[in-house]
Coordinates of C-alpha atoms in Angstrom, one line a residue:
M127 CA 23.4 -10.0 -6.3
S128 CA 24.4 -13.0 -8.5
E129 CA 26.5 -15.6 -6.7
D130 CA 28.6 -16.2 -9.8
R131 CA 32.3 -15.4 -9.2
L132 CA 34.2 -13.4 -11.7
P133 CA 36.9 -15.3 -13.6
D134 CA 40.4 -15.0 -12.2
E135 CA 41.7 -13.2 -15.3
I136 CA 39.0 -10.5 -14.8
V137 CA 39.9 -10.1 -11.1
L138 CA 43.6 -9.9 -11.9
G139 CA 42.9 -7.3 -14.5
M140 CA 41.0 -5.2 -11.9
I141 CA 43.9 -5.5 -9.4
A142 CA 46.4 -4.6 -12.1
Q143 CA 44.4 -1.5 -13.0
Q144 CA 44.2 -0.3 -9.4
L145 CA 47.9 -0.9 -8.7
A146 CA 48.9 0.8 -11.9
A147 CA 46.8 3.9 -10.9
A148 CA 48.3 3.9 -7.4
M149 CA 51.9 3.5 -8.5
D150 CA 51.6 5.4 -11.8
R151 CA 53.5 2.5 -13.3
P152 CA 52.2 -0.1 -15.8
W153 CA 50.7 -3.5 -14.7
H154 CA 49.4 -6.1 -17.0
V155 CA 48.0 -9.6 -16.8
T156 CA 50.0 -12.5 -18.2
G157 CA 48.4 -15.9 -17.7
D158 CA 47.7 -16.4 -14.0
L159 CA 49.8 -13.4 -13.0
A160 CA 49.4 -9.7 -12.8
R161 CA 52.9 -8.4 -13.6
G162 CA 54.1 -5.1 -12.4
P163 CA 57.4 -3.1 -12.8
G164 CA 60.6 -5.1 -12.2
S165 CA 60.1 -8.3 -10.3
L166 CA 56.6 -7.5 -8.9
A167 CA 53.6 -9.7 -9.4
V168 CA 50.2 -10.7 -8.0
T169 CA 48.6 -14.1 -8.0
L170 CA 45.2 -15.2 -6.6
G171 CA 44.7 -17.8 -4.0
E172 CA 42.2 -20.6 -4.4
D173 CA 38.5 -19.9 -3.7
H174 CA 37.9 -21.3 -0.3
T175 CA 34.8 -19.5 0.7
G176 CA 32.5 -19.5 -2.3
H177 CA 31.7 -15.9 -1.7
P178 CA 31.8 -13.9 -4.9
G179 CA 33.3 -10.9 -3.2
H180 CA 36.0 -12.7 -1.3
I181 CA 39.5 -12.6 -2.9
D182 CA 42.9 -13.9 -1.7
I183 CA 45.7 -11.8 -3.0
N184 CA 49.4 -12.9 -3.0
F185 CA 51.7 -9.9 -3.6
V186 CA 55.0 -11.2 -4.8
L187 CA 58.0 -8.8 -4.5
N188 CA 60.3 -11.0 -6.4
V189 CA 58.6 -13.4 -8.9
D190 CA 61.9 -15.4 -9.1
R191 CA 61.8 -16.0 -5.3
P192 CA 58.2 -16.3 -4.4
G193 CA 58.8 -18.4 -1.3
D194 CA 60.3 -15.7 0.8
T195 CA 59.0 -12.6 -0.9
T196 CA 55.3 -13.2 -1.0
I197 CA 52.8 -11.4 1.4
S198 CA 49.4 -12.9 1.3
D199 CA 46.1 -11.5 2.5
C200 CA 42.4 -11.6 1.8
A201 CA 39.6 -9.1 1.6
T202 CA 35.8 -9.3 1.1
G203 CA 33.8 -6.5 -0.6
Y204 CA 30.2 -5.7 -0.9
G205 CA 28.0 -4.3 -3.7
T206 CA 25.1 -5.0 -6.0
T207 CA 27.0 -6.7 -8.8
P208 CA 30.0 -9.1 -8.8
E209 CA 32.1 -6.3 -10.4
E210 CA 31.2 -3.8 -7.8
T211 CA 31.7 -6.3 -5.0
V212 CA 35.2 -7.4 -6.2
G213 CA 36.1 -3.8 -6.9
R214 CA 35.3 -2.9 -3.3
A215 CA 37.3 -5.8 -2.0
I216 CA 40.3 -4.6 -4.0
E217 CA 39.9 -1.1 -2.7
I218 CA 39.8 -2.4 0.9
W219 CA 43.0 -4.4 0.3
L220 CA 44.8 -1.6 -1.4
G221 CA 43.9 0.9 1.3
T222 CA 45.3 -1.3 4.1
T223 CA 47.5 -4.2 3.0
G224 CA 48.4 -2.6 -0.3
S225 CA 49.4 0.7 1.2
A226 CA 52.0 -1.0 3.4
L227 CA 53.4 -3.0 0.5
L228 CA 53.6 0.1 -1.8
E229 CA 55.3 2.0 1.0
L230 CA 57.9 -0.9 1.3
L231 CA 58.7 -0.1 -2.3
A232 CA 58.6 3.7 -2.1
Q233 CA 60.3 4.1 1.3
D234 CA 59.2 7.8 1.5
G235 CA 56.1 7.9 3.7
S236 CA 53.8 8.5 0.7
F237 CA 51.7 5.4 1.2
A238 CA 52.0 4.5 4.9
G239 CA 53.9 5.2 8.1
H240 CA 57.2 3.7 9.4
Y241 CA 57.9 2.6 13.0
A242 CA 61.5 1.9 14.1
A243 CA 62.3 -1.1 16.2
D244 CA 62.5 1.0 19.4
D245 CA 59.4 3.1 18.8
P246 CA 57.0 2.8 21.8
D247 CA 54.1 2.7 19.3
G248 CA 55.8 0.0 17.2
F249 CA 56.6 -3.7 17.5
P250 CA 59.6 -4.2 19.7
G251 CA 62.7 -5.4 17.8
W252 CA 61.1 -5.0 14.4
H253 CA 61.0 -2.2 11.8
I254 CA 57.3 -2.1 10.7
I255 CA 55.2 -0.3 8.2
H256 CA 51.7 0.5 9.3
G257 CA 49.2 0.4 6.5
G258 CA 46.0 2.4 6.3
I259 CA 43.0 2.0 8.5
T260 CA 39.7 1.6 6.8
G261 CA 36.3 1.6 8.6
W262 CA 32.7 1.0 7.8
G263 CA 29.4 0.5 9.5
I264 CA 25.9 1.9 10.1
G265 CA 24.6 4.6 12.4
D266 CA 25.9 7.7 14.0
D267 CA 29.0 6.0 15.4
F268 CA 29.9 4.0 12.3
Q269 CA 33.5 5.4 12.4
A270 CA 34.1 4.9 16.1
V271 CA 36.3 1.8 15.8
Q272 CA 38.3 3.3 12.9
H273 CA 38.9 6.5 14.9
W274 CA 40.0 4.5 17.9
A275 CA 42.4 2.4 15.9
A276 CA 44.0 5.6 14.5
A277 CA 44.5 6.9 18.0
N278 CA 45.6 3.7 19.7
P279 CA 48.4 1.8 17.9
L280 CA 47.9 -2.0 18.0
A281 CA 51.4 -3.2 17.5
P282 CA 52.7 -2.9 21.1
H283 CA 49.6 -4.7 22.4
L284 CA 49.9 -7.5 19.9
A285 CA 53.6 -8.0 20.1
P286 CA 53.8 -10.2 23.2
A287 CA 51.3 -12.7 21.7
L288 CA 52.9 -12.7 18.3
E289 CA 56.6 -12.8 19.1
G290 CA 58.1 -16.2 18.6
S291 CA 55.3 -17.4 16.2
F292 CA 56.9 -16.4 12.9
D293 CA 58.5 -18.8 10.5
R294 CA 60.9 -16.2 9.0
D295 CA 62.6 -13.0 10.2
H296 CA 61.4 -10.7 7.5
L297 CA 58.2 -9.6 5.6
I298 CA 55.6 -10.8 8.1
G299 CA 52.0 -9.6 7.3
V300 CA 49.7 -9.0 10.2
K301 CA 46.0 -8.1 9.5
A302 CA 43.6 -6.8 12.1
F303 CA 39.8 -6.9 11.6
F304 CA 37.6 -5.9 14.5
G305 CA 34.3 -4.3 15.4
S306 CA 30.7 -5.0 16.5
D307 CA 27.1 -4.6 15.4
G308 CA 25.5 -4.2 18.8
D309 CA 24.6 -7.9 19.2
S310 CA 27.9 -9.5 18.3
E311 CA 31.5 -8.6 17.8
T312 CA 34.5 -9.7 15.8
A313 CA 38.2 -9.5 16.7
E314 CA 40.6 -11.3 14.3
I315 CA 44.3 -11.2 13.8
R316 CA 45.7 -13.1 10.8
V317 CA 49.4 -13.6 10.3
D318 CA 50.4 -14.2 6.7
G319 CA 46.7 -15.1 6.1
I320 CA 46.4 -17.6 8.9
H321 CA 44.2 -16.9 12.0
H322 CA 46.3 -16.3 15.2
E323 CA 44.2 -17.3 18.2
A324 CA 46.3 -15.7 21.0
A325 CA 46.7 -12.3 19.2
S326 CA 43.0 -12.3 18.3
E327 CA 42.2 -12.8 22.0
V328 CA 44.4 -9.8 22.9
L329 CA 42.6 -7.7 20.3
A330 CA 39.2 -8.8 21.7
G331 CA 40.3 -7.6 25.1
L332 CA 41.2 -4.1 24.1
P333 CA 38.9 -1.2 24.9
W334 CA 37.8 -0.3 21.4
P335 CA 34.3 1.2 21.2
R336 CA 31.3 -1.1 21.0
P337 CA 28.3 1.1 19.8
A338 CA 25.0 0.1 21.4
E339 CA 23.3 0.7 18.1
G340 CA 24.3 0.3 14.5
M341 CA 27.7 -1.2 13.6
S342 CA 31.3 -0.1 13.4
Y343 CA 34.2 -2.1 12.1
A344 CA 37.8 -1.4 11.2
R345 CA 40.6 -3.1 9.3
T346 CA 44.3 -2.4 9.2
F347 CA 47.6 -4.1 8.3
L348 CA 51.0 -4.2 9.8
L349 CA 54.0 -5.2 7.7
L350 CA 56.9 -6.4 9.9
V351 CA 59.7 -5.6 7.5
H352 CA 62.7 -7.1 9.3
H353 CA 64.0 -7.8 12.7
E354 CA 66.4 -5.2 14.2
G355 CA 69.8 -5.4 12.6
R356 CA 68.6 -7.4 9.6
D357 CA 67.6 -6.3 6.1
A358 CA 64.4 -7.2 4.2
T359 CA 65.0 -9.7 1.4
A360 CA 62.8 -8.0 -1.2

């Protein structure tokens, strides 16, 4: 695969196309923005990896107030061409992070699930939206971690390590990426795109499956919408 990265305007166009299809609403690229309906927009973060399939996506709920309405996350795809690799990264983002963000707009359960502040499977004190769970790997047990994540909600396990580490009381994005390939394993929590060491250690200590052969990985996203008794500023 060529190591050349696609130009940002091409990547934004691909994101706009997939969001338009998911929402059945028009999106278009204007300069360094992909603009959606109303105040929605997407920008790209700076290339900090050099990997042609790694993209940093900033989803802006209100383009006039990006400071407190932007949810940032990244994704890395794979494929045989830059277009295929970036397309896969966008699909991964849309199936996890994007599904939670679109559900924030829809509020009807069509994209992702809601957990109330007092739900035992949720995040205590916060209303959260749980994005989709994607998985990939090699071998007979390649879906093992994905299936475990679907049956074992992460939020109540991560909450003690995460509580008190947020710099705002609404729209906190928490990404989980974890799995193993037999010889090594990964367990990473990112909060608004930044690695969270304590929560990552908690994730590493959970009893998700580690297949002896092949590989199995999962990724999911939690959107902490607002603290109990407060409304999201979207």
